[in-house]
Structures are given as structure tokens and as C-alpha cells.
PDB file of C-alpha atoms in Angstrom:
ATOM      1  CA  MET A   1      -1.224  -2.697 -17.798  1.00 36.00           C
ATOM      2  CA  PRO A   2      -0.871  -3.137 -21.531  1.00 36.00           C
ATOM      3  CA  ALA A   3      -0.161  -6.601 -22.876  1.00 34.00           C
ATOM      4  CA  ARG A   4       3.430  -7.927 -23.010  1.00 33.00           C
ATOM      5  CA  GLY A   5       4.491  -5.780 -20.034  1.00 36.00           C
ATOM      6  CA  ALA A   6       4.731  -2.605 -22.073  1.00 37.00           C
ATOM      7  CA  GLY A   7       4.387  -0.509 -18.924  1.00 41.00           C
ATOM      8  CA  PRO A   8       1.628   0.894 -16.758  1.00 44.00           C
ATOM      9  CA  ALA A   9      -1.714   1.888 -18.138  1.00 41.00           C
ATOM     10  CA  PRO A  10      -2.382   5.614 -18.637  1.00 42.00           C
ATOM     11  CA  LEU A  11      -2.785   7.222 -15.265  1.00 50.00           C
ATOM     12  CA  GLN A  12      -5.445   9.545 -13.998  1.00 42.00           C
ATOM     13  CA  ALA A  13      -4.590  12.504 -11.802  1.00 38.00           C
ATOM     14  CA  ILE A  14      -6.732  11.243  -8.938  1.00 37.00           C
ATOM     15  CA  ARG A  15      -5.358  10.919  -5.426  1.00 40.00           C
ATOM     16  CA  HIS A  16      -6.291   7.592  -3.870  1.00 38.00           C
ATOM     17  CA  PRO A  17      -5.917   6.832  -0.168  1.00 39.00           C
ATOM     18  CA  HIS A  18      -2.370   5.928   0.794  1.00 40.00           C
ATOM     19  CA  ALA A  19      -3.476   2.427   1.688  1.00 37.00           C
ATOM     20  CA  GLY A  20      -4.624   1.372  -1.735  1.00 35.00           C
ATOM     21  CA  GLY A  21      -6.846  -1.329  -0.276  1.00 34.00           C
ATOM     22  CA  VAL A  22     -10.154  -2.489  -1.657  1.00 30.00           C
ATOM     23  CA  ALA A  23     -12.625  -4.413   0.441  1.00 32.00           C
ATOM     24  CA  PRO A  24     -13.229  -7.999  -0.739  1.00 31.00           C
ATOM     25  CA  ALA A  25     -16.365  -8.523  -2.764  1.00 30.00           C
ATOM     26  CA  GLY A  26     -19.357  -9.533  -0.714  1.00 32.00           C
ATOM     27  CA  GLN A  27     -22.101 -11.990  -1.637  1.00 32.00           C
ATOM     28  CA  ASP A  28     -23.560  -9.644  -4.216  1.00 33.00           C
ATOM     29  CA  GLY A  29     -20.211  -9.371  -5.968  1.00 33.00           C
ATOM     30  CA  ALA A  30     -19.666 -13.113  -5.832  1.00 32.00           C
ATOM     31  CA  ALA A  31     -23.080 -13.786  -7.304  1.00 32.00           C
ATOM     32  CA  ALA A  32     -22.485 -11.393 -10.161  1.00 33.00           C
ATOM     33  CA  ALA A  33     -19.172 -13.075 -10.935  1.00 32.00           C
ATOM     34  CA  HIS A  34     -20.940 -16.397 -11.475  1.00 32.00           C
ATOM     35  CA  ALA A  35     -24.021 -15.092 -13.212  1.00 33.00           C
ATOM     36  CA  GLY A  36     -22.851 -15.812 -16.770  1.00 33.00           C
ATOM     37  CA  SER A  37     -24.401 -14.103 -19.752  1.00 32.00           C
ATOM     38  CA  ALA A  38     -27.618 -13.363 -17.955  1.00 33.00           C
ATOM     39  CA  GLY A  39     -25.735 -11.303 -15.389  1.00 37.00           C
ATOM     40  CA  ALA A  40     -23.325  -9.757 -17.842  1.00 40.00           C
ATOM     41  CA  LEU A  41     -25.311  -6.663 -18.699  1.00 45.00           C
ATOM     42  CA  PRO A  42     -23.480  -3.366 -18.219  1.00 48.00           C
ATOM     43  CA  PRO A  43     -23.515  -2.178 -14.600  1.00 53.00           C
ATOM     44  CA  ALA A  44     -26.449  -0.011 -13.636  1.00 54.00           C
ATOM     45  CA  GLU A  45     -25.810   3.697 -13.852  1.00 55.00           C
ATOM     46  CA  PRO A  46     -25.459   5.460 -10.501  1.00 59.00           C
ATOM     47  CA  ALA A  47     -28.838   6.553  -9.212  1.00 59.00           C
ATOM     48  CA  GLY A  48     -29.675  10.145  -9.939  1.00 58.00           C
ATOM     49  CA  ALA A  49     -26.755  10.603 -12.319  1.00 58.00           C
ATOM     50  CA  PRO A  50     -27.160  13.583 -14.666  1.00 63.00           C
ATOM     51  CA  GLY A  51     -27.568  12.831 -18.360  1.00 66.00           C
ATOM     52  CA  GLY A  52     -24.037  13.764 -19.442  1.00 81.00           C
ATOM     53  CA  TYR A  53     -22.492  11.739 -16.632  1.00 84.00           C
ATOM     54  CA  ALA A  54     -24.692   8.731 -17.403  1.00 87.00           C
ATOM     55  CA  GLU A  55     -23.694   8.839 -21.074  1.00 86.00           C
ATOM     56  CA  GLY A  56     -20.024   9.028 -20.155  1.00 88.00           C
ATOM     57  CA  TYR A  57     -20.468   6.198 -17.681  1.00 84.00           C
ATOM     58  CA  ARG A  58     -22.029   3.953 -20.349  1.00 86.00           C
ATOM     59  CA  ASP A  59     -19.261   4.838 -22.810  1.00 86.00           C
ATOM     60  CA  GLY A  60     -16.613   4.054 -20.185  1.00 86.00           C
ATOM     61  CA  VAL A  61     -18.133   0.691 -19.327  1.00 83.00           C
ATOM     62  CA  PHE A  62     -18.276  -0.212 -23.013  1.00 84.00           C
ATOM     63  CA  ALA A  63     -14.735   0.969 -23.761  1.00 84.00           C
ATOM     64  CA  GLY A  64     -13.377  -0.987 -20.804  1.00 85.00           C
ATOM     65  CA  GLY A  65     -15.189  -4.208 -21.690  1.00 89.00           C
ATOM     66  CA  GLU A  66     -16.923  -5.050 -24.933  1.00 90.00           C
ATOM     67  CA  ALA A  67     -14.767  -2.692 -27.031  1.00 90.00           C
ATOM     68  CA  LEU A  68     -11.634  -4.469 -25.786  1.00 91.00           C
ATOM     69  CA  VAL A  69     -13.161  -7.839 -26.653  1.00 91.00           C
ATOM     70  CA  ALA A  70     -14.023  -6.610 -30.154  1.00 93.00           C
ATOM     71  CA  GLN A  71     -10.333  -5.968 -30.841  1.00 93.00           C
ATOM     72  CA  HIS A  72      -9.689  -9.727 -30.657  1.00 94.00           C
ATOM     73  CA  ILE A  73     -12.550 -10.862 -32.904  1.00 94.00           C
ATOM     74  CA  PRO A  74     -11.477 -11.546 -36.517  1.00 95.00           C
ATOM     75  CA  PRO A  75     -13.059  -9.527 -39.339  1.00 96.00           C
ATOM     76  CA  ASP A  76     -16.459 -10.728 -40.520  1.00 95.00           C
ATOM     77  CA  HIS A  77     -17.075 -12.724 -37.333  1.00 96.00           C
ATOM     78  CA  ILE A  78     -19.171 -12.323 -34.201  1.00 93.00           C
ATOM     79  CA  LEU A  79     -19.073 -14.131 -30.860  1.00 94.00           C
ATOM     80  CA  PRO A  80     -22.768 -14.779 -30.124  1.00 95.00           C
ATOM     81  CA  ALA A  81     -24.157 -14.639 -26.590  1.00 93.00           C
ATOM     82  CA  VAL A  82     -20.774 -14.369 -24.882  1.00 94.00           C
ATOM     83  CA  ALA A  83     -20.369 -11.158 -22.894  1.00 93.00           C
ATOM     84  CA  ALA A  84     -17.139  -9.549 -21.789  1.00 92.00           C
ATOM     85  CA  ALA A  85     -17.871 -10.648 -18.223  1.00 93.00           C
ATOM     86  CA  ASP A  86     -17.985 -14.286 -19.390  1.00 94.00           C
ATOM     87  CA  LEU A  87     -14.626 -13.937 -21.100  1.00 93.00           C
ATOM     88  CA  ILE A  88     -13.092 -12.306 -18.031  1.00 92.00           C
ATOM     89  CA  ALA A  89     -14.371 -15.145 -15.843  1.00 95.00           C
ATOM     90  CA  ALA A  90     -12.965 -17.754 -18.219  1.00 95.00           C
ATOM     91  CA  GLY A  91      -9.619 -15.985 -18.383  1.00 93.00           C
ATOM     92  CA  PHE A  92      -9.495 -15.601 -14.612  1.00 93.00           C
ATOM     93  CA  ARG A  93      -9.883 -19.347 -14.179  1.00 95.00           C
ATOM     94  CA  GLN A  94      -6.827 -19.795 -16.384  1.00 95.00           C
ATOM     95  CA  TYR A  95      -4.763 -17.416 -14.249  1.00 94.00           C
ATOM     96  CA  ALA A  96      -6.142 -18.511 -10.867  1.00 96.00           C
ATOM     97  CA  PRO A  97      -3.024 -20.624 -10.122  1.00 94.00           C
ATOM     98  CA  SER A  98      -1.034 -17.363 -10.203  1.00 93.00           C
ATOM     99  CA  LEU A  99      -2.970 -15.887  -7.275  1.00 95.00           C
ATOM    100  CA  THR A 100      -0.651 -14.860  -4.448  1.00 96.00           C
ATOM    101  CA  ARG A 101      -2.007 -14.877  -0.904  1.00 97.00           C
ATOM    102  CA  LEU A 102      -1.128 -11.963   1.364  1.00 98.00           C
ATOM    103  CA  ALA A 103      -0.411 -12.575   5.039  1.00 98.00           C
ATOM    104  CA  SER A 104      -3.420 -11.845   7.238  1.00 98.00           C
ATOM    105  CA  PRO A 105      -3.433  -9.408  10.172  1.00 98.00           C
ATOM    106  CA  HIS A 106      -3.320 -12.333  12.610  1.00 98.00           C
ATOM    107  CA  GLU A 107      -0.288 -13.786  10.851  1.00 98.00           C
ATOM    108  CA  VAL A 108       1.538 -10.458  10.869  1.00 98.00           C
ATOM    109  CA  ALA A 109       0.627  -9.884  14.531  1.00 98.00           C
ATOM    110  CA  ASP A 110       2.033 -13.335  15.371  1.00 98.00           C
ATOM    111  CA  GLN A 111       5.256 -12.422  13.547  1.00 98.00           C
ATOM    112  CA  ILE A 112       5.549  -9.154  15.490  1.00 98.00           C
ATOM    113  CA  ARG A 113       4.889 -10.874  18.822  1.00 98.00           C
ATOM    114  CA  GLY A 114       7.394 -13.594  18.006  1.00 98.00           C
ATOM    115  CA  ALA A 115      10.072 -11.032  17.170  1.00 98.00           C
ATOM    116  CA  LEU A 116       9.353  -9.059  20.336  1.00 98.00           C
ATOM    117  CA  ASP A 117       9.468 -12.178  22.525  1.00 98.00           C
ATOM    118  CA  ALA A 118      12.737 -13.290  20.930  1.00 98.00           C
ATOM    119  CA  GLN A 119      14.175  -9.751  20.938  1.00 97.00           C
ATOM    120  CA  ARG A 120      15.009  -9.998  17.245  1.00 98.00           C
ATOM    121  CA  PRO A 121      14.592  -7.325  14.579  1.00 98.00           C
ATOM    122  CA  LEU A 122      11.531  -7.113  12.374  1.00 98.00           C
ATOM    123  CA  SER A 123      10.316  -4.439   9.967  1.00 98.00           C
ATOM    124  CA  VAL A 124       6.862  -4.028   8.446  1.00 98.00           C
ATOM    125  CA  VAL A 125       6.687  -1.428   5.658  1.00 98.00           C
ATOM    126  CA  ARG A 126       3.866  -0.390   3.341  1.00 98.00           C
ATOM    127  CA  LEU A 127       3.733   0.713  -0.284  1.00 98.00           C
ATOM    128  CA  GLY A 128       0.965   3.075  -1.358  1.00 96.00           C
ATOM    129  CA  ASP A 129       0.633   5.440  -4.275  1.00 96.00           C
ATOM    130  CA  GLY A 130       3.128   7.885  -2.752  1.00 97.00           C
ATOM    131  CA  GLU A 131       5.921   5.338  -2.542  1.00 98.00           C
ATOM    132  CA  LEU A 132       5.150   3.877  -5.957  1.00 98.00           C
ATOM    133  CA  LEU A 133       4.956   7.252  -7.702  1.00 98.00           C
ATOM    134  CA  THR A 134       8.222   8.270  -6.063  1.00 98.00           C
ATOM    135  CA  LEU A 135       9.874   5.154  -7.472  1.00 98.00           C
ATOM    136  CA  ALA A 136       8.175   5.617 -10.858  1.00 98.00           C
ATOM    137  CA  ALA A 137       9.428   9.172 -11.438  1.00 97.00           C
ATOM    138  CA  ASP A 138      11.918   9.274 -14.324  1.00 97.00           C
ATOM    139  CA  THR A 139      12.009   5.463 -14.366  1.00 98.00           C
ATOM    140  CA  VAL A 140       8.731   4.003 -15.605  1.00 97.00           C
ATOM    141  CA  LEU A 141       6.969   7.375 -15.912  1.00 97.00           C
ATOM    142  CA  PRO A 142       8.190  10.841 -16.934  1.00 97.00           C
ATOM    143  CA  GLY A 143       9.028  12.948 -13.906  1.00 95.00           C
ATOM    144  CA  GLU A 144       6.693  15.721 -15.089  1.00 95.00           C
ATOM    145  CA  GLN A 145       3.769  13.323 -15.178  1.00 96.00           C
ATOM    146  CA  VAL A 146       4.495  12.182 -11.630  1.00 96.00           C
ATOM    147  CA  GLN A 147       4.551  15.804 -10.454  1.00 94.00           C
ATOM    148  CA  GLU A 148       1.095  16.303 -11.975  1.00 95.00           C
ATOM    149  CA  LEU A 149      -0.256  13.069 -10.526  1.00 94.00           C
ATOM    150  CA  ALA A 150       1.260  13.461  -7.088  1.00 95.00           C
ATOM    151  CA  PRO A 151       1.260  17.051  -5.821  1.00 95.00           C
ATOM    152  CA  PHE A 152       1.043  15.520  -2.328  1.00 96.00           C
ATOM    153  CA  LEU A 153       4.585  14.083  -2.442  1.00 97.00           C
ATOM    154  CA  PRO A 154       6.249  17.060  -0.684  1.00 96.00           C
ATOM    155  CA  TYR A 155       3.765  16.691   2.192  1.00 94.00           C
ATOM    156  CA  ALA A 156       4.587  12.961   2.275  1.00 96.00           C
ATOM    157  CA  GLY A 157       8.301  13.653   2.648  1.00 96.00           C
ATOM    158  CA  VAL A 158       9.568  13.772  -0.936  1.00 97.00           C
ATOM    159  CA  PRO A 159       9.941  17.361  -2.234  1.00 93.00           C
ATOM    160  CA  ARG A 160      11.168  15.859  -5.506  1.00 92.00           C
ATOM    161  CA  SER A 161      11.925  12.289  -6.515  1.00 95.00           C
ATOM    162  CA  VAL A 162      15.662  12.118  -7.209  1.00 97.00           C
ATOM    163  CA  PRO A 163      17.872   9.065  -7.910  1.00 97.00           C
ATOM    164  CA  GLU A 164      19.251   8.991  -4.353  1.00 98.00           C
ATOM    165  CA  ILE A 165      15.761   8.855  -2.818  1.00 98.00           C
ATOM    166  CA  ARG A 166      14.577   6.229  -5.272  1.00 98.00           C
ATOM    167  CA  ALA A 167      17.649   4.078  -4.594  1.00 98.00           C
ATOM    168  CA  ALA A 168      17.207   4.352  -0.819  1.00 98.00           C
ATOM    169  CA  LEU A 169      13.525   3.484  -1.076  1.00 98.00           C
ATOM    170  CA  ALA A 170      14.135   0.478  -3.335  1.00 98.00           C
ATOM    171  CA  GLU A 171      16.911  -0.774  -1.041  1.00 98.00           C
ATOM    172  CA  ALA A 172      14.650  -0.445   2.000  1.00 98.00           C
ATOM    173  CA  ILE A 173      11.894  -2.447   0.302  1.00 98.00           C
ATOM    174  CA  GLN A 174      14.320  -5.259  -0.507  1.00 98.00           C
ATOM    175  CA  GLY A 175      15.626  -5.235   3.055  1.00 98.00           C
ATOM    176  CA  ALA A 176      12.261  -5.185   4.826  1.00 98.00           C
ATOM    177  CA  ASP A 177      10.947  -8.303   6.540  1.00 98.00           C
ATOM    178  CA  TRP A 178       7.337  -7.700   5.530  1.00 98.00           C
ATOM    179  CA  VAL A 179       6.113  -5.517   2.681  1.00 98.00           C
ATOM    180  CA  GLY A 180       2.532  -4.290   2.463  1.00 98.00           C
ATOM    181  CA  VAL A 181       1.363  -4.005  -1.134  1.00 98.00           C
ATOM    182  CA  PRO A 182      -1.848  -2.492  -2.515  1.00 97.00           C
ATOM    183  CA  ILE A 183      -4.793  -4.739  -3.225  1.00 96.00           C
ATOM    184  CA  SER A 184      -6.224  -2.096  -5.560  1.00 95.00           C
ATOM    185  CA  ARG A 185      -5.501  -2.656  -9.253  1.00 94.00           C
ATOM    186  CA  ALA A 186      -5.879   1.082  -9.953  1.00 93.00           C
ATOM    187  CA  PRO A 187      -3.233   2.645 -12.241  1.00 94.00           C
ATOM    188  CA  THR A 188      -1.256   4.302  -9.445  1.00 94.00           C
ATOM    189  CA  PHE A 189      -1.355   1.197  -7.262  1.00 96.00           C
ATOM    190  CA  GLN A 190      -0.844  -2.246  -8.801  1.00 96.00           C
ATOM    191  CA  GLY A 191      -0.616  -0.509 -12.161  1.00 95.00           C
ATOM    192  CA  LEU A 192       2.755   0.824 -10.951  1.00 97.00           C
ATOM    193  CA  LEU A 193       3.760  -1.813  -8.407  1.00 98.00           C
ATOM    194  CA  PHE A 194       5.077  -4.477 -10.767  1.00 97.00           C
ATOM    195  CA  PRO A 195       6.644  -2.172 -13.410  1.00 97.00           C
ATOM    196  CA  VAL A 196       8.501  -0.418 -10.595  1.00 98.00           C
ATOM    197  CA  MET A 197       9.613  -3.717  -9.073  1.00 98.00           C
ATOM    198  CA  ARG A 198      10.937  -4.857 -12.450  1.00 98.00           C
ATOM    199  CA  HIS A 199      12.789  -1.601 -13.025  1.00 98.00           C
ATOM    200  CA  PHE A 200      14.626  -1.783  -9.705  1.00 98.00           C
ATOM    201  CA  GLY A 201      15.329  -5.501  -9.973  1.00 97.00           C
ATOM    202  CA  ILE A 202      13.163  -6.388  -6.976  1.00 98.00           C
ATOM    203  CA  ASP A 203      11.911  -9.981  -7.157  1.00 97.00           C
ATOM    204  CA  TRP A 204       8.484  -9.558  -5.586  1.00 96.00           C
ATOM    205  CA  SER A 205       8.050 -13.340  -5.340  1.00 95.00           C
ATOM    206  CA  ARG A 206      10.848 -13.419  -2.761  1.00 96.00           C
ATOM    207  CA  LEU A 207       9.230 -10.785  -0.556  1.00 98.00           C
ATOM    208  CA  LYS A 208       6.986 -11.609   2.389  1.00 98.00           C
ATOM    209  CA  LEU A 209       3.819  -9.799   1.407  1.00 98.00           C
ATOM    210  CA  THR A 210       0.849  -8.471   3.289  1.00 98.00           C
ATOM    211  CA  SER A 211      -1.669  -5.731   2.486  1.00 98.00           C
ATOM    212  CA  SER A 212      -0.626  -2.088   2.436  1.00 98.00           C
ATOM    213  CA  THR A 213      -3.525  -1.501   4.839  1.00 98.00           C
ATOM    214  CA  ILE A 214      -1.998  -3.841   7.434  1.00 98.00           C
ATOM    215  CA  ASN A 215      -1.767  -0.950   9.918  1.00 98.00           C
ATOM    216  CA  TYR A 216      -5.531  -0.462   9.781  1.00 98.00           C
ATOM    217  CA  SER A 217      -6.195  -4.193   9.713  1.00 98.00           C
ATOM    218  CA  LEU A 218      -4.208  -4.766  12.907  1.00 98.00           C
ATOM    219  CA  HIS A 219      -6.311  -2.112  14.616  1.00 98.00           C
ATOM    220  CA  GLN A 220      -9.655  -3.230  13.190  1.00 98.00           C
ATOM    221  CA  SER A 221      -8.937  -6.856  14.116  1.00 98.00           C
ATOM    222  CA  GLY A 222      -8.346  -5.884  17.736  1.00 98.00           C
ATOM    223  CA  LEU A 223      -4.698  -6.945  17.537  1.00 98.00           C
ATOM    224  CA  LEU A 224      -2.881  -3.638  17.966  1.00 98.00           C
ATOM    225  CA  LEU A 225      -3.203  -3.096  21.716  1.00 98.00           C
ATOM    226  CA  PRO A 226      -2.451  -6.741  22.589  1.00 98.00           C
ATOM    227  CA  VAL A 227       0.741  -6.510  20.502  1.00 98.00           C
ATOM    228  CA  LEU A 228       1.808  -3.308  22.289  1.00 98.00           C
ATOM    229  CA  ASN A 229       0.842  -4.220  25.839  1.00 97.00           C
ATOM    230  CA  GLY A 230       3.856  -4.974  28.003  1.00 97.00           C
ATOM    231  CA  ARG A 231       6.265  -3.552  25.406  1.00 98.00           C
ATOM    232  CA  ARG A 232       8.335  -0.384  25.447  1.00 98.00           C
ATOM    233  CA  VAL A 233       6.974   1.725  22.582  1.00 98.00           C
ATOM    234  CA  LEU A 234       8.722   4.508  20.668  1.00 98.00           C
ATOM    235  CA  LEU A 235       6.544   6.846  18.602  1.00 98.00           C
ATOM    236  CA  ILE A 236       7.872   8.740  15.592  1.00 98.00           C
ATOM    237  CA  GLY A 237       5.947  11.330  13.584  1.00 98.00           C
ATOM    238  CA  ARG A 238       4.002  14.556  13.556  1.00 97.00           C
ATOM    239  CA  ARG A 239       1.248  13.212  15.846  1.00 97.00           C
ATOM    240  CA  ALA A 240       3.617  11.307  18.150  1.00 98.00           C
ATOM    241  CA  SER A 241       2.911  13.369  21.288  1.00 98.00           C
ATOM    242  CA  GLU A 242      -0.863  13.173  20.921  1.00 98.00           C
ATOM    243  CA  LEU A 243      -0.747   9.489  20.047  1.00 98.00           C
ATOM    244  CA  GLY A 244       1.525   8.905  23.032  1.00 98.00           C
ATOM    245  CA  ALA A 245      -1.016  10.444  25.403  1.00 98.00           C
ATOM    246  CA  LEU A 246      -3.746   8.277  23.920  1.00 98.00           C
ATOM    247  CA  LEU A 247      -1.703   5.081  24.204  1.00 98.00           C
ATOM    248  CA  LEU A 248      -0.668   5.908  27.769  1.00 98.00           C
ATOM    249  CA  SER A 249      -4.349   6.248  28.675  1.00 97.00           C
ATOM    250  CA  ARG A 250      -4.827   2.681  27.444  1.00 97.00           C
ATOM    251  CA  GLY A 251      -1.989   1.316  29.535  1.00 97.00           C
ATOM    252  CA  VAL A 252       0.690   1.212  26.828  1.00 98.00           C
ATOM    253  CA  GLN A 253       4.243   1.951  28.011  1.00 98.00           C
ATOM    254  CA  VAL A 254       5.421   4.810  25.798  1.00 98.00           C
ATOM    255  CA  THR A 255       9.142   5.275  26.443  1.00 98.00           C
ATOM    256  CA  GLY A 256      10.030   7.757  23.721  1.00 98.00           C
ATOM    257  CA  ILE A 257       8.600  10.347  21.352  1.00 98.00           C
ATOM    258  CA  ILE A 258      10.273  11.823  18.280  1.00 98.00           C
ATOM    259  CA  GLY A 259       8.324  14.544  16.482  1.00 97.00           C
ATOM    260  CA  ALA A 260       7.758  15.352  12.847  1.00 96.00           C
ATOM    261  CA  VAL A 261      10.178  13.965  10.266  1.00 98.00           C
ATOM    262  CA  ALA A 262      11.141  16.667   7.765  1.00 97.00           C
ATOM    263  CA  GLY A 263      11.400  14.460   4.714  1.00 96.00           C
ATOM    264  CA  PHE A 264      14.122  12.107   3.484  1.00 97.00           C
ATOM    265  CA  MET A 265      16.913  14.521   4.346  1.00 97.00           C
ATOM    266  CA  ASP A 266      15.876  14.277   8.025  1.00 98.00           C
ATOM    267  CA  ILE A 267      16.355  10.493   8.227  1.00 98.00           C
ATOM    268  CA  PRO A 268      19.938  10.650   9.649  1.00 98.00           C
ATOM    269  CA  ARG A 269      18.811  12.948  12.465  1.00 98.00           C
ATOM    270  CA  VAL A 270      15.814  10.745  13.278  1.00 98.00           C
ATOM    271  CA  MET A 271      17.971   7.601  13.304  1.00 98.00           C
ATOM    272  CA  GLN A 272      20.428   9.260  15.681  1.00 98.00           C
ATOM    273  CA  GLU A 273      17.616  10.207  18.068  1.00 98.00           C
ATOM    274  CA  THR A 274      16.030   6.781  17.746  1.00 98.00           C
ATOM    275  CA  ALA A 275      19.274   5.081  18.788  1.00 98.00           C
ATOM    276  CA  ALA A 276      19.269   7.098  22.013  1.00 98.00           C
ATOM    277  CA  HIS A 277      15.926   5.617  23.170  1.00 98.00           C
ATOM    278  CA  ASP A 278      15.196   2.365  24.965  1.00 98.00           C
ATOM    279  CA  PHE A 279      12.308   0.639  23.225  1.00 98.00           C
ATOM    280  CA  ASP A 280      11.061  -2.691  21.922  1.00 98.00           C
ATOM    281  CA  ILE A 281       8.882  -1.518  19.043  1.00 98.00           C
ATOM    282  CA  ALA A 282       8.730   1.717  17.064  1.00 98.00           C
ATOM    283  CA  LEU A 283       5.523   2.965  15.465  1.00 98.00           C
ATOM    284  CA  VAL A 284       6.607   5.211  12.596  1.00 98.00           C
ATOM    285  CA  ALA A 285       4.116   7.665  11.062  1.00 98.00           C
ATOM    286  CA  ALA A 286       6.430   9.654   8.806  1.00 98.00           C
ATOM    287  CA  GLY A 287       5.069   9.458   5.278  1.00 97.00           C
ATOM    288  CA  ILE A 288       7.273   7.908   2.609  1.00 98.00           C
ATOM    289  CA  PRO A 289      10.486   8.107   4.728  1.00 98.00           C
ATOM    290  CA  ALA A 290       8.827   5.628   7.112  1.00 98.00           C
ATOM    291  CA  VAL A 291       9.766   2.799   4.732  1.00 98.00           C
ATOM    292  CA  VAL A 292      13.468   3.595   5.076  1.00 98.00           C
ATOM    293  CA  LEU A 293      13.214   4.337   8.795  1.00 98.00           C
ATOM    294  CA  CYS A 294      11.479   1.050   9.620  1.00 98.00           C
ATOM    295  CA  THR A 295      13.999  -1.018   7.671  1.00 98.00           C
ATOM    296  CA  ARG A 296      16.951   0.816   9.232  1.00 98.00           C
ATOM    297  CA  ILE A 297      15.542   0.605  12.773  1.00 98.00           C
ATOM    298  CA  ALA A 298      15.289  -3.160  12.377  1.00 98.00           C
ATOM    299  CA  GLY A 299      18.552  -3.661  10.516  1.00 98.00           C
ATOM    300  CA  GLU A 300      20.778  -1.222  12.428  1.00 98.00           C
ATOM    301  CA  LEU A 301      19.227  -1.151  15.893  1.00 98.00           C
ATOM    302  CA  GLY A 302      17.839  -4.694  16.058  1.00 98.00           C
ATOM    303  CA  ARG A 303      14.325  -3.613  17.045  1.00 98.00           C
ATOM    304  CA  VAL A 304      10.802  -4.081  15.710  1.00 98.00           C
ATOM    305  CA  ALA A 305       9.410  -1.255  13.556  1.00 98.00           C
ATOM    306  CA  LEU A 306       5.931  -0.859  12.085  1.00 98.00           C
ATOM    307  CA  ASP A 307       4.991   1.671   9.389  1.00 98.00           C
ATOM    308  CA  PHE A 308       2.008   3.182  11.225  1.00 98.00           C
ATOM    309  CA  GLY A 309       0.926   5.728   8.606  1.00 97.00           C
ATOM    310  CA  HIS A 310      -2.264   7.754   8.808  1.00 97.00           C
ATOM    311  CA  LEU A 311      -3.647   5.426  11.466  1.00 98.00           C
ATOM    312  CA  ALA A 312      -1.943   7.811  13.910  1.00 98.00           C
ATOM    313  CA  ASP A 313      -4.034  10.734  12.618  1.00 98.00           C
ATOM    314  CA  LYS A 314      -7.273   8.785  12.701  1.00 98.00           C
ATOM    315  CA  LEU A 315      -6.721   7.605  16.284  1.00 98.00           C
ATOM    316  CA  VAL A 316      -5.745  11.079  17.502  1.00 98.00           C
ATOM    317  CA  THR A 317      -8.725  12.786  15.858  1.00 97.00           C
ATOM    318  CA  GLY A 318     -11.142  10.152  17.146  1.00 97.00           C
ATOM    319  CA  GLU A 319     -12.149   8.991  13.684  1.00 97.00           C
ATOM    320  CA  LEU A 320     -11.031   5.553  14.899  1.00 97.00           C
ATOM    321  CA  HIS A 321     -11.036   4.391  18.523  1.00 95.00           C
ATOM    322  CA  LEU A 322      -8.617   2.192  20.401  1.00 91.00           C
TER     323      LEU A 322
END
């Protein structure tokens, strides 16, 4: 984002995964971060890149690093032997105390189990680019720009971002017990997260935060089935029937299935059907409306609700395995 909180950086019309997560840097990344000037050469061009692409890549690396540094150097001066990477590392050390830790999958699983054991409500919602662009439309970004950036919003349950939808989404975020936020600093992820929070008066520091990929992390950490075993599970979403069959085959007690959610306008109908089921935990795979549904299931029905997202698709298709 530009300095002094002027708003999000210019956005690119590139669809990122809903999760918005980025894997932590491995040893290679850590080594590069501590390499100093000797390791501060521009990143190597992708192997086999065509000439025009390679030139653009070099220009982009320069514009995003050394050219930005040059804007802060006074006229008739140079800063010898100090690369942009060195300055970033020095600045990061200054801001390191501002780092905010996100709850781990094990911590979130413990919270879900505790709520289930105590029969108390709990909601876990997730914010990806769809939710953030919905909130950003006609608030921190022009609505027309959001339509260009997010042609997938109708599929995700928002035919058009209108004030009523934005208000309901913001209210649900504030009312959720746990909020998954993107780790990615890309323009449509963290580049929108904090401007949107400011606009809607949401104090992010008061939220209990985890990663927006918490659904995947629970599965990949082997925590999903243990959380569900011995519980009455309600499934909501387009793949609910297929997911139900899969969970039943793994010994999970599926007590209810509600099919596809037809966008935000369908939330009242889904809540009415949900109230008619006996369940302990709801897994909600319903696009952007899932945020509102999970918060309302916890707040109005006193149950546990997890925003399950595209994990349902990946389990049903066999891309991921239980």
C-alpha cells in the first residue's frame, strides 16, 4: 500500500486462489534474507524465459526495488554498496515488534473441540480475495474496477456488491469467533484487508486471527477427522451430498445435508433449514455467504460452524484424500 495509508496499491486483474496463503520461506529463502549485499543481486530470471519476458522481468524487479530506493536519496548523493534488499532487511527489523502471530491449526482445532465438548457456539470464517473485493466495491475501490478484477463474484455468491451485502459481511466478520486472514501480501489480499477493515470500522487487533487457509491446514495436519469423529455433522453447499458420502465412509456421523446456496439472497432459506437439523458442527462450503452463515449458525443456533470452502471440492474430486 502507498505510504501514509493512502489506500491499496494498484491492483492487477489476476485471480488468486481463495485462500490467499503463501507457504513460509524455507532454508533457501532464509539464507537469502541474511545474505547482505553479496546476496542482494536481482533474482535470477526464470529458466528458459523468452527475451521480451526476461527484459520485463528485470524491469519489474528494478522498479519494485532499487527504483523505489532511489526516490529517497537526496540529489547529488549515492548510497554506496547498500542494496535494496539490505534496506528492506533493516526496515523489517524496525517493524518486527509489529508482527502478529496467527493461531495455528492445532490451536484452532483445540478451540473447536473445546466448544463441541462444552456445547457452546463457535464460528470460524475465512477472508479471501472474494470477500475482500466484495467489501472493497464502492468503498475503497470503484465498483467498476472490482467488476473487472473479480468476474468470479457471481459464482461465489455475490451477483453484485451492494451496500446491504457489504454491511452483512462486515457485521459477520466482527461477530465471528475466529477470522482467517490471508498471509499473502498481494494487492487483492492484504493489500485490501486493512483498508477494508478501516473503512468498516473493524478493529483487526481485537479479532482472533488465524490463516485464511485454516480449512486446508486442519486437513493437512491430520486434525479434521479427529475433530469430526463422534460429532453430529451438518454439511451445507453444492458438494454436500458427495462430501457426506465420503465422510460416512470414514465413520463420520453425517446427520444433515443442505444443497447449494444460491447467493446472499438464499441465506434466510438456508438458516431456516439449518435450524430444523440436529447437529453439533456445520461444515459450510457456500462461497462468500459462508461467512455470514457460519456467524449466524453460531450466534443464533448456538452451534459450531466452520467455513469449509473449496476443501469440499478437493476432497470430493480426490485431489486431496481424507
